[in-house]
Amino acid sequence: MADLEEILKDVEPLVAQSLQAVSNAAGLDELDRIRVAALGKKGSISALMAQLGSVPADLRKEAGARLNTAKVAVSEAIEARKTALEEARLDERLARERVDVTLPARAADIGRIHPVSQTIDEVVAIFGQMGFAVAEGPDIEDDFHNFTALNFPPEHPARMMHDTFFLPEKADGTRHLLRTHTSPVQVRTMLKQKPPIRVIIPGRTYRCDSDMTHTPMFHQVEGLVIDKTTHMGHLKGCLIEFVKTYFEVDDVPVRFRPSFFPFTEPSAEVDIGCSRAGGELKIGAGADWLEILGCGMVHPNVLRNCGIDPDEYQGFAFGMGLERIAMLKYGIPDLRTFFDSDLRWLKHYGFVPLDVPTLSGGLTR
Ligand code: PHE
């Protein structure tokens, strides 16, 4: 028979000692060692409990209750200390890993926007404000969309003017081609959508040509407006507004020079004023002119080819070279450098990714 007094006299000091150790525990590992030492299989309190079996039956209940109270007291203290230590650890981690979300993003680390992309964004922002939607079409075209529907007569020399890249001939004798301009997307848009139409069409174009001012692949933006009343005055107003906004110069002379395209009548080429005083090109009032785009009223044959009645509908179209207007605005001297994939060039002429051009926020910052 175990002596009850003998067992119980150890309980109080054991509990006091354990609670002291628990409150001093500096970390979760240490706390766990204390738990094992008191409540584990071979722990001090467990050892006292193991002796209960040999306590006389009439006293066992009270002894068991006292030991259990001791056990509960110690394990509750351990739990409380554990929660406190875990919270402290989390607080410390939160403080250490704190992120200031109000700091500006480090945009420089995520690359640069190519001047062609930047220019497309700017042009889309300007015409978007005027109510134009963006349309797109495929780079690989057929003869119908690139030439025939656009009123190029068969064997007409204008087809030759375009230095077309043709794909290999198919069994039926036809061949696809790389579009020589974005104008085929005019056709695709009119075939698919009823007027009123107001779209701009940025995209890649291809011509077999390469020197300082020509690359076999380049970009254009096409514009197309079709409704019942749009006339040449709207075309002029729209393009003059575009030129002023895009070049960010209020005083730019704009000149419409008669020209020829099979798909517009009348047709014009647009020049903007510039000066080359002191060897530096400046867009604005000056002694010189620079050609920047072709335009005109959509030819009745083109409307007819696209299922639109020219007696009811009319409108204008324009097309301009994107690299060209980028070079003029940003002072980039050689067209070929656009496609060299030279990172030093891109760092110099590229744009910060998060500065998206808008009319309210500024096209360029
Ligand atoms: N497609 C013509 C070109 O590439 C430009 C243009 C488009 C002219 C629309 C008039 C109207 O030269």
Tab-separated table of C-alpha atoms and ligand atoms in Angstrom:
chain	number	residue	atom	x	y	z
A	1	MET	CA	0.000	0.000	0.000
A	2	ALA	CA	1.404	3.328	-0.976
A	3	ASP	CA	1.275	5.977	1.651
A	4	LEU	CA	-1.254	8.579	0.564
A	5	GLU	CA	0.478	11.351	2.496
A	6	GLU	CA	3.712	10.357	0.842
A	7	ILE	CA	2.172	10.720	-2.627
A	8	LEU	CA	0.295	13.945	-2.038
A	9	LYS	CA	3.055	15.823	-0.289
A	10	ASP	CA	4.969	15.877	-3.586
A	11	VAL	CA	2.100	17.248	-5.631
A	12	GLU	CA	2.116	20.891	-4.567
A	13	PRO	CA	5.863	21.455	-5.022
A	14	LEU	CA	5.767	19.597	-8.345
A	15	VAL	CA	2.980	21.775	-9.639
A	16	ALA	CA	4.651	24.950	-8.380
A	17	GLN	CA	7.935	23.937	-9.955
A	18	SER	CA	6.313	23.059	-13.300
A	19	LEU	CA	4.335	26.304	-13.428
A	20	GLN	CA	7.497	28.242	-12.713
A	21	ALA	CA	9.349	26.436	-15.480
A	22	VAL	CA	6.455	27.000	-17.889
A	23	SER	CA	6.332	30.718	-17.277
A	24	ASN	CA	10.116	30.930	-17.743
A	25	ALA	CA	10.133	28.890	-20.969
A	26	ALA	CA	11.724	31.037	-23.645
A	27	GLY	CA	10.723	28.958	-26.653
A	28	LEU	CA	8.385	26.269	-27.930
A	29	ASP	CA	11.090	23.573	-27.795
A	30	GLU	CA	11.839	24.264	-24.183
A	31	LEU	CA	8.120	24.287	-23.382
A	32	ASP	CA	7.743	20.872	-24.976
A	33	ARG	CA	10.573	19.483	-22.885
A	34	ILE	CA	8.788	20.755	-19.741
A	35	ARG	CA	5.548	19.095	-20.871
A	36	VAL	CA	7.266	15.767	-21.378
A	37	ALA	CA	9.050	16.034	-18.031
A	38	ALA	CA	5.754	16.600	-16.162
A	39	LEU	CA	3.009	14.960	-18.173
A	40	GLY	CA	4.813	12.589	-20.537
A	41	LYS	CA	4.700	8.789	-20.027
A	42	LYS	CA	7.629	8.949	-17.664
A	43	GLY	CA	6.832	12.467	-16.421
A	44	SER	CA	6.812	13.401	-12.740
A	45	ILE	CA	3.049	13.913	-12.451
A	46	SER	CA	2.353	10.776	-14.485
A	47	ALA	CA	4.586	8.886	-12.113
A	48	LEU	CA	2.448	9.997	-9.146
A	49	MET	CA	-0.684	8.989	-11.009
A	50	ALA	CA	0.750	5.557	-11.628
A	51	GLN	CA	0.879	5.021	-7.907
A	52	LEU	CA	-2.865	5.651	-7.469
A	53	GLY	CA	-3.602	1.989	-8.070
A	54	SER	CA	-1.936	1.094	-4.824
A	55	VAL	CA	-3.813	3.697	-2.749
A	56	PRO	CA	-6.569	2.198	-0.540
A	57	ALA	CA	-9.887	2.242	-2.393
A	58	ASP	CA	-11.648	4.598	0.010
A	59	LEU	CA	-9.003	7.284	-0.450
A	60	ARG	CA	-8.357	6.730	-4.125
A	61	LYS	CA	-11.111	9.011	-5.322
A	62	GLU	CA	-9.916	12.060	-3.449
A	63	ALA	CA	-6.302	11.373	-4.329
A	64	GLY	CA	-7.233	10.958	-7.987
A	65	ALA	CA	-9.157	14.229	-7.961
A	66	ARG	CA	-6.197	16.130	-6.487
A	67	LEU	CA	-3.731	14.667	-8.931
A	68	ASN	CA	-6.049	15.412	-11.793
A	69	THR	CA	-6.410	19.036	-10.687
A	70	ALA	CA	-2.626	19.256	-10.639
A	71	LYS	CA	-2.386	17.737	-14.112
A	72	VAL	CA	-5.040	20.100	-15.512
A	73	ALA	CA	-3.345	23.123	-13.933
A	74	VAL	CA	0.000	22.252	-15.498
A	75	SER	CA	-1.385	21.409	-18.953
A	76	GLU	CA	-3.506	24.566	-19.046
A	77	ALA	CA	-0.464	26.631	-18.134
A	78	ILE	CA	1.470	24.919	-20.928
A	79	GLU	CA	-1.297	25.631	-23.472
A	80	ALA	CA	-1.522	29.277	-22.440
A	81	ARG	CA	2.238	29.699	-22.637
A	82	LYS	CA	2.276	27.955	-26.011
A	83	THR	CA	-0.332	30.337	-27.433
A	84	ALA	CA	1.585	33.319	-26.091
A	85	LEU	CA	4.876	32.096	-27.567
A	86	GLU	CA	3.251	31.393	-30.962
A	87	GLU	CA	1.685	34.830	-31.034
A	88	ALA	CA	4.990	36.413	-30.150
A	89	ARG	CA	6.667	34.457	-32.924
A	90	LEU	CA	4.013	35.555	-35.466
A	91	ASP	CA	4.276	39.189	-34.355
A	92	GLU	CA	8.022	39.051	-34.721
A	93	ARG	CA	7.689	37.557	-38.225
A	94	LEU	CA	5.083	40.105	-39.290
A	95	ALA	CA	7.344	42.896	-38.109
A	96	ARG	CA	10.337	41.385	-39.910
A	97	GLU	CA	8.498	40.685	-43.192
A	98	ARG	CA	6.583	43.934	-43.238
A	99	VAL	CA	5.851	45.307	-46.729
A	100	ASP	CA	5.139	48.964	-47.364
A	101	VAL	CA	2.452	48.731	-50.047
A	102	THR	CA	2.478	52.499	-50.449
A	103	LEU	CA	5.984	52.443	-51.946
A	104	PRO	CA	6.059	52.924	-55.752
A	105	ALA	CA	6.614	49.696	-57.723
A	106	ARG	CA	10.117	49.105	-59.023
A	107	ALA	CA	9.081	49.225	-62.674
A	108	ALA	CA	12.628	49.438	-63.980
A	109	ASP	CA	13.169	45.784	-63.079
A	110	ILE	CA	10.423	44.413	-65.323
A	111	GLY	CA	11.696	45.561	-68.688
A	112	ARG	CA	10.764	48.285	-71.108
A	113	ILE	CA	7.894	48.976	-73.471
A	114	HIS	CA	9.095	48.985	-77.097
A	115	PRO	CA	8.510	52.308	-78.905
A	116	VAL	CA	6.194	50.534	-81.384
A	117	SER	CA	3.961	49.287	-78.544
A	118	GLN	CA	4.092	52.686	-76.874
A	119	THR	CA	3.081	54.400	-80.124
A	120	ILE	CA	0.190	51.972	-80.659
A	121	ASP	CA	-0.987	52.697	-77.098
A	122	GLU	CA	-0.800	56.440	-77.721
A	123	VAL	CA	-2.636	56.268	-81.054
A	124	VAL	CA	-5.328	54.016	-79.546
A	125	ALA	CA	-5.738	56.428	-76.602
A	126	ILE	CA	-6.208	59.404	-78.940
A	127	PHE	CA	-8.629	57.794	-81.384
A	128	GLY	CA	-10.351	55.948	-78.530
A	129	GLN	CA	-11.223	59.329	-77.060
A	130	MET	CA	-12.777	60.272	-80.426
A	131	GLY	CA	-14.995	57.179	-80.309
A	132	PHE	CA	-13.003	54.737	-82.451
A	133	ALA	CA	-12.900	51.034	-81.555
A	134	VAL	CA	-9.862	48.822	-82.245
A	135	ALA	CA	-10.145	46.141	-84.963
A	136	GLU	CA	-7.589	43.543	-86.056
A	137	GLY	CA	-7.034	41.092	-88.898
A	138	PRO	CA	-4.594	38.342	-89.953
A	139	ASP	CA	-1.016	38.966	-91.164
A	140	ILE	CA	-1.436	36.280	-93.838
A	141	GLU	CA	-3.990	37.490	-96.348
A	142	ASP	CA	-5.398	36.495	-99.698
A	143	ASP	CA	-5.435	38.456	-102.919
A	144	PHE	CA	-9.104	39.371	-102.495
A	145	HIS	CA	-8.750	41.195	-99.171
A	146	ASN	CA	-5.328	42.735	-99.801
A	147	PHE	CA	-5.962	43.909	-103.394
A	148	THR	CA	-9.122	42.961	-105.298
A	149	ALA	CA	-11.739	44.144	-102.809
A	150	LEU	CA	-9.695	47.330	-102.407
A	151	ASN	CA	-10.252	48.125	-106.088
A	152	PHE	CA	-6.804	47.178	-107.384
A	153	PRO	CA	-7.549	46.063	-110.957
A	154	PRO	CA	-5.996	42.697	-111.950
A	155	GLU	CA	-2.432	43.107	-113.270
A	156	HIS	CA	-2.571	46.774	-112.278
A	157	PRO	CA	0.923	48.170	-111.583
A	158	ALA	CA	-0.263	49.341	-108.168
A	159	ARG	CA	-0.042	45.693	-107.074
A	160	MET	CA	3.621	45.779	-108.022
A	161	MET	CA	4.211	48.995	-106.082
A	162	HIS	CA	3.688	46.999	-102.960
A	163	ASP	CA	6.660	44.592	-103.274
A	164	THR	CA	4.501	41.762	-102.042
A	165	PHE	CA	5.822	38.656	-100.232
A	166	PHE	CA	3.876	35.719	-101.696
A	167	LEU	CA	3.476	32.289	-100.098
A	168	PRO	CA	3.949	29.181	-102.301
A	169	GLU	CA	1.240	28.618	-104.882
A	170	LYS	CA	-1.547	26.200	-103.965
A	171	ALA	CA	-3.020	23.465	-106.207
A	172	ASP	CA	-5.751	25.797	-107.456
A	173	GLY	CA	-3.154	28.340	-108.571
A	174	THR	CA	-3.932	30.910	-105.870
A	175	ARG	CA	-1.387	32.004	-103.320
A	176	HIS	CA	-1.593	33.664	-99.952
A	177	LEU	CA	0.541	36.681	-99.190
A	178	LEU	CA	1.814	38.697	-96.248
A	179	ARG	CA	-0.436	41.731	-96.097
A	180	THR	CA	1.271	44.772	-97.592
A	181	HIS	CA	-0.866	47.201	-95.602
A	182	THR	CA	-3.552	47.185	-92.889
A	183	SER	CA	-6.235	48.158	-95.438
A	184	PRO	CA	-7.487	44.546	-95.897
A	185	VAL	CA	-8.873	44.872	-92.370
A	186	GLN	CA	-11.113	47.667	-93.705
A	187	VAL	CA	-12.630	45.035	-95.985
A	188	ARG	CA	-12.934	42.444	-93.206
A	189	THR	CA	-14.584	44.987	-90.920
A	190	MET	CA	-17.117	46.138	-93.544
A	191	LEU	CA	-17.975	42.561	-94.509
A	192	LYS	CA	-18.706	41.678	-90.910
A	193	GLN	CA	-20.224	44.832	-89.439
A	194	LYS	CA	-23.005	47.144	-90.602
A	195	PRO	CA	-22.356	50.913	-90.675
A	196	PRO	CA	-21.932	53.136	-88.757
A	197	ILE	CA	-18.310	51.985	-88.491
A	198	ARG	CA	-15.553	53.796	-86.654
A	199	VAL	CA	-12.400	51.720	-86.158
A	200	ILE	CA	-8.656	51.972	-85.990
A	201	ILE	CA	-6.550	48.995	-86.949
A	202	PRO	CA	-2.966	48.728	-85.681
A	203	GLY	CA	-0.867	45.852	-86.969
A	204	ARG	CA	2.142	44.364	-88.741
A	205	THR	CA	2.622	44.791	-92.473
A	206	TYR	CA	5.226	43.372	-94.879
A	207	ARG	CA	6.990	44.552	-98.021
A	208	CYS	CA	10.077	43.191	-99.730
A	209	ASP	CA	12.267	46.227	-99.095
A	210	SER	CA	15.210	47.008	-96.810
A	211	ASP	CA	17.326	50.131	-96.287
A	212	MET	CA	17.708	53.057	-93.799
A	213	THR	CA	13.996	53.864	-94.023
A	214	HIS	CA	12.462	50.484	-94.965
A	215	THR	CA	12.302	47.139	-93.174
A	216	PRO	CA	10.602	44.010	-94.592
A	217	MET	CA	8.231	44.053	-91.616
A	218	PHE	CA	6.830	47.274	-90.210
A	219	HIS	CA	3.629	48.525	-88.592
A	220	GLN	CA	0.713	50.631	-89.722
A	221	VAL	CA	-2.422	52.054	-88.157
A	222	GLU	CA	-5.438	52.169	-90.374
A	223	GLY	CA	-8.518	54.287	-89.710
A	224	LEU	CA	-11.990	53.725	-91.155
A	225	VAL	CA	-15.207	55.697	-90.696
A	226	ILE	CA	-18.385	54.754	-92.581
A	227	ASP	CA	-21.805	56.320	-92.046
A	228	LYS	CA	-24.298	58.408	-94.018
A	229	THR	CA	-22.840	61.879	-93.623
A	230	THR	CA	-19.078	61.760	-92.960
A	231	HIS	CA	-17.180	63.890	-95.486
A	232	MET	CA	-13.673	65.128	-96.259
A	233	GLY	CA	-14.024	67.934	-93.690
A	234	HIS	CA	-14.419	65.339	-90.943
A	235	LEU	CA	-11.353	63.520	-92.237
A	236	LYS	CA	-9.300	66.714	-92.061
A	237	GLY	CA	-10.587	67.691	-88.620
A	238	CYS	CA	-9.952	64.246	-87.245
A	239	LEU	CA	-6.391	63.994	-88.547
A	240	ILE	CA	-5.429	67.548	-87.540
A	241	GLU	CA	-6.685	66.836	-84.033
A	242	PHE	CA	-4.708	63.593	-84.010
A	243	VAL	CA	-1.458	65.242	-85.156
A	244	LYS	CA	-1.645	67.977	-82.497
A	245	THR	CA	-2.430	65.547	-79.705
A	246	TYR	CA	0.082	62.907	-80.759
A	247	PHE	CA	3.031	65.271	-81.286
A	248	GLU	CA	1.961	67.304	-78.250
A	249	VAL	CA	2.445	70.557	-80.223
A	250	ASP	CA	-0.457	73.013	-80.620
A	251	ASP	CA	0.966	74.881	-83.560
A	252	VAL	CA	1.569	72.249	-86.260
A	253	PRO	CA	0.748	73.164	-89.847
A	254	VAL	CA	-0.972	70.223	-91.589
A	255	ARG	CA	-1.083	70.029	-95.411
A	256	PHE	CA	-3.325	67.759	-97.509
A	257	ARG	CA	-1.655	67.040	-100.867
A	258	PRO	CA	-3.646	65.359	-103.696
A	259	SER	CA	-2.491	61.790	-104.259
A	260	PHE	CA	-3.672	58.422	-105.556
A	261	PHE	CA	-4.759	55.153	-103.954
A	262	PRO	CA	-7.007	52.653	-105.759
A	263	PHE	CA	-9.264	52.386	-102.697
A	264	THR	CA	-9.909	56.083	-102.005
A	265	GLU	CA	-11.291	58.901	-104.155
A	266	PRO	CA	-10.348	61.646	-103.714
A	267	SER	CA	-7.035	60.668	-102.101
A	268	ALA	CA	-4.493	62.750	-100.241
A	269	GLU	CA	-1.168	62.509	-98.525
A	270	VAL	CA	-0.734	64.447	-95.323
A	271	ASP	CA	2.371	66.462	-94.493
A	272	ILE	CA	3.163	68.132	-91.190
A	273	GLY	CA	5.312	71.224	-90.709
A	274	CYS	CA	8.764	70.963	-89.219
A	275	SER	CA	11.995	72.862	-88.969
A	276	ARG	CA	15.533	71.590	-89.303
A	277	ALA	CA	17.185	74.730	-87.980
A	278	GLY	CA	20.563	73.954	-86.431
A	279	GLY	CA	20.451	70.389	-87.755
A	280	GLU	CA	17.785	69.396	-85.221
A	281	LEU	CA	14.385	68.192	-86.451
A	282	LYS	CA	11.485	69.881	-84.663
A	283	ILE	CA	7.807	69.175	-85.372
A	284	GLY	CA	5.818	72.430	-85.623
A	285	ALA	CA	5.807	75.647	-87.660
A	286	GLY	CA	8.952	75.827	-89.768
A	287	ALA	CA	10.323	75.880	-93.284
A	288	ASP	CA	9.968	72.155	-94.077
A	289	TRP	CA	7.311	69.462	-94.540
A	290	LEU	CA	7.285	65.781	-93.616
A	291	GLU	CA	4.890	63.237	-95.112
A	292	ILE	CA	3.197	61.136	-92.437
A	293	LEU	CA	0.173	59.368	-93.896
A	294	GLY	CA	-2.157	58.549	-96.787
A	295	CYS	CA	-5.916	59.024	-96.698
A	296	GLY	CA	-9.072	59.713	-98.664
A	297	MET	CA	-12.791	59.090	-99.062
A	298	VAL	CA	-13.524	55.365	-99.370
A	299	HIS	CA	-14.005	54.506	-103.075
A	300	PRO	CA	-17.586	53.513	-104.019
A	301	ASN	CA	-16.230	50.295	-105.561
A	302	VAL	CA	-14.734	49.292	-102.229
A	303	LEU	CA	-18.061	49.864	-100.468
A	304	ARG	CA	-19.823	47.800	-103.140
A	305	ASN	CA	-17.230	45.001	-102.875
A	306	CYS	CA	-18.014	44.872	-99.155
A	307	GLY	CA	-21.784	44.764	-99.593
A	308	ILE	CA	-22.383	48.401	-98.607
A	309	ASP	CA	-24.535	50.646	-100.840
A	310	PRO	CA	-22.421	53.673	-101.889
A	311	ASP	CA	-25.589	55.662	-102.621
A	312	GLU	CA	-26.495	55.411	-98.967
A	313	TYR	CA	-23.135	55.258	-97.181
A	314	GLN	CA	-19.823	57.064	-97.415
A	315	GLY	CA	-16.789	57.682	-95.261
A	316	PHE	CA	-13.051	58.081	-95.022
A	317	ALA	CA	-9.977	55.956	-94.453
A	318	PHE	CA	-6.380	56.668	-93.587
A	319	GLY	CA	-3.215	54.682	-93.051
A	320	MET	CA	0.081	55.643	-91.478
A	321	GLY	CA	3.416	54.070	-90.696
A	322	LEU	CA	3.822	53.610	-86.952
A	323	GLU	CA	7.609	53.450	-86.847
A	324	ARG	CA	7.739	56.640	-88.869
A	325	ILE	CA	5.630	58.655	-86.438
A	326	ALA	CA	7.536	57.059	-83.539
A	327	MET	CA	10.884	58.086	-85.086
A	328	LEU	CA	9.646	61.640	-85.609
A	329	LYS	CA	8.280	62.032	-82.094
A	330	TYR	CA	11.103	60.324	-80.232
A	331	GLY	CA	14.057	61.303	-82.404
A	332	ILE	CA	15.034	57.754	-83.373
A	333	PRO	CA	17.306	58.066	-86.411
A	334	ASP	CA	17.442	54.562	-87.962
A	335	LEU	CA	14.363	52.415	-88.647
A	336	ARG	CA	16.323	49.153	-88.679
A	337	THR	CA	17.290	49.534	-85.000
A	338	PHE	CA	13.625	48.954	-84.068
A	339	PHE	CA	14.046	45.270	-84.899
A	340	ASP	CA	17.636	44.591	-83.783
A	341	SER	CA	16.514	43.386	-80.325
A	342	ASP	CA	19.381	45.356	-78.812
A	343	LEU	CA	18.714	45.713	-75.083
A	344	ARG	CA	20.822	48.871	-74.839
A	345	TRP	CA	18.640	50.461	-77.528
A	346	LEU	CA	15.495	49.351	-75.735
A	347	LYS	CA	16.760	50.748	-72.411
A	348	HIS	CA	17.430	54.065	-74.113
A	349	TYR	CA	14.324	54.426	-76.276
A	350	GLY	CA	11.899	52.188	-74.334
A	351	PHE	CA	9.156	53.292	-71.944
A	352	VAL	CA	8.391	52.543	-68.305
A	353	PRO	CA	5.775	49.737	-68.258
A	354	LEU	CA	3.445	51.282	-65.701
A	355	ASP	CA	3.200	54.690	-67.419
A	356	VAL	CA	0.258	53.726	-69.635
A	357	PRO	CA	-0.540	56.568	-72.056
A	358	THR	CA	-3.879	58.298	-71.464
A	359	LEU	CA	-5.143	61.698	-72.531
A	360	SER	CA	-5.939	62.650	-68.941
A	361	GLY	CA	-2.744	61.316	-67.376
A	362	GLY	CA	-0.471	62.306	-70.268
A	363	LEU	CA	0.662	60.373	-73.335
A	364	THR	CA	4.315	60.445	-72.310
A	365	ARG	CA	5.935	61.252	-69.012
B	1	PHE	N1	-2.810	51.495	-97.435
B	1	PHE	C1	-2.108	52.694	-97.828
B	1	PHE	C2	-0.607	52.405	-97.818
B	1	PHE	O1	-0.193	51.426	-97.271
B	1	PHE	C3	-2.394	53.848	-96.898
B	1	PHE	C4	-3.814	54.303	-96.966
B	1	PHE	C5	-4.766	53.755	-96.156
B	1	PHE	C6	-4.196	55.292	-97.851
B	1	PHE	C7	-6.092	54.186	-96.203
B	1	PHE	C8	-5.494	55.730	-97.940
B	1	PHE	C9	-6.424	55.182	-97.091
B	1	PHE	O2	0.176	53.141	-98.372
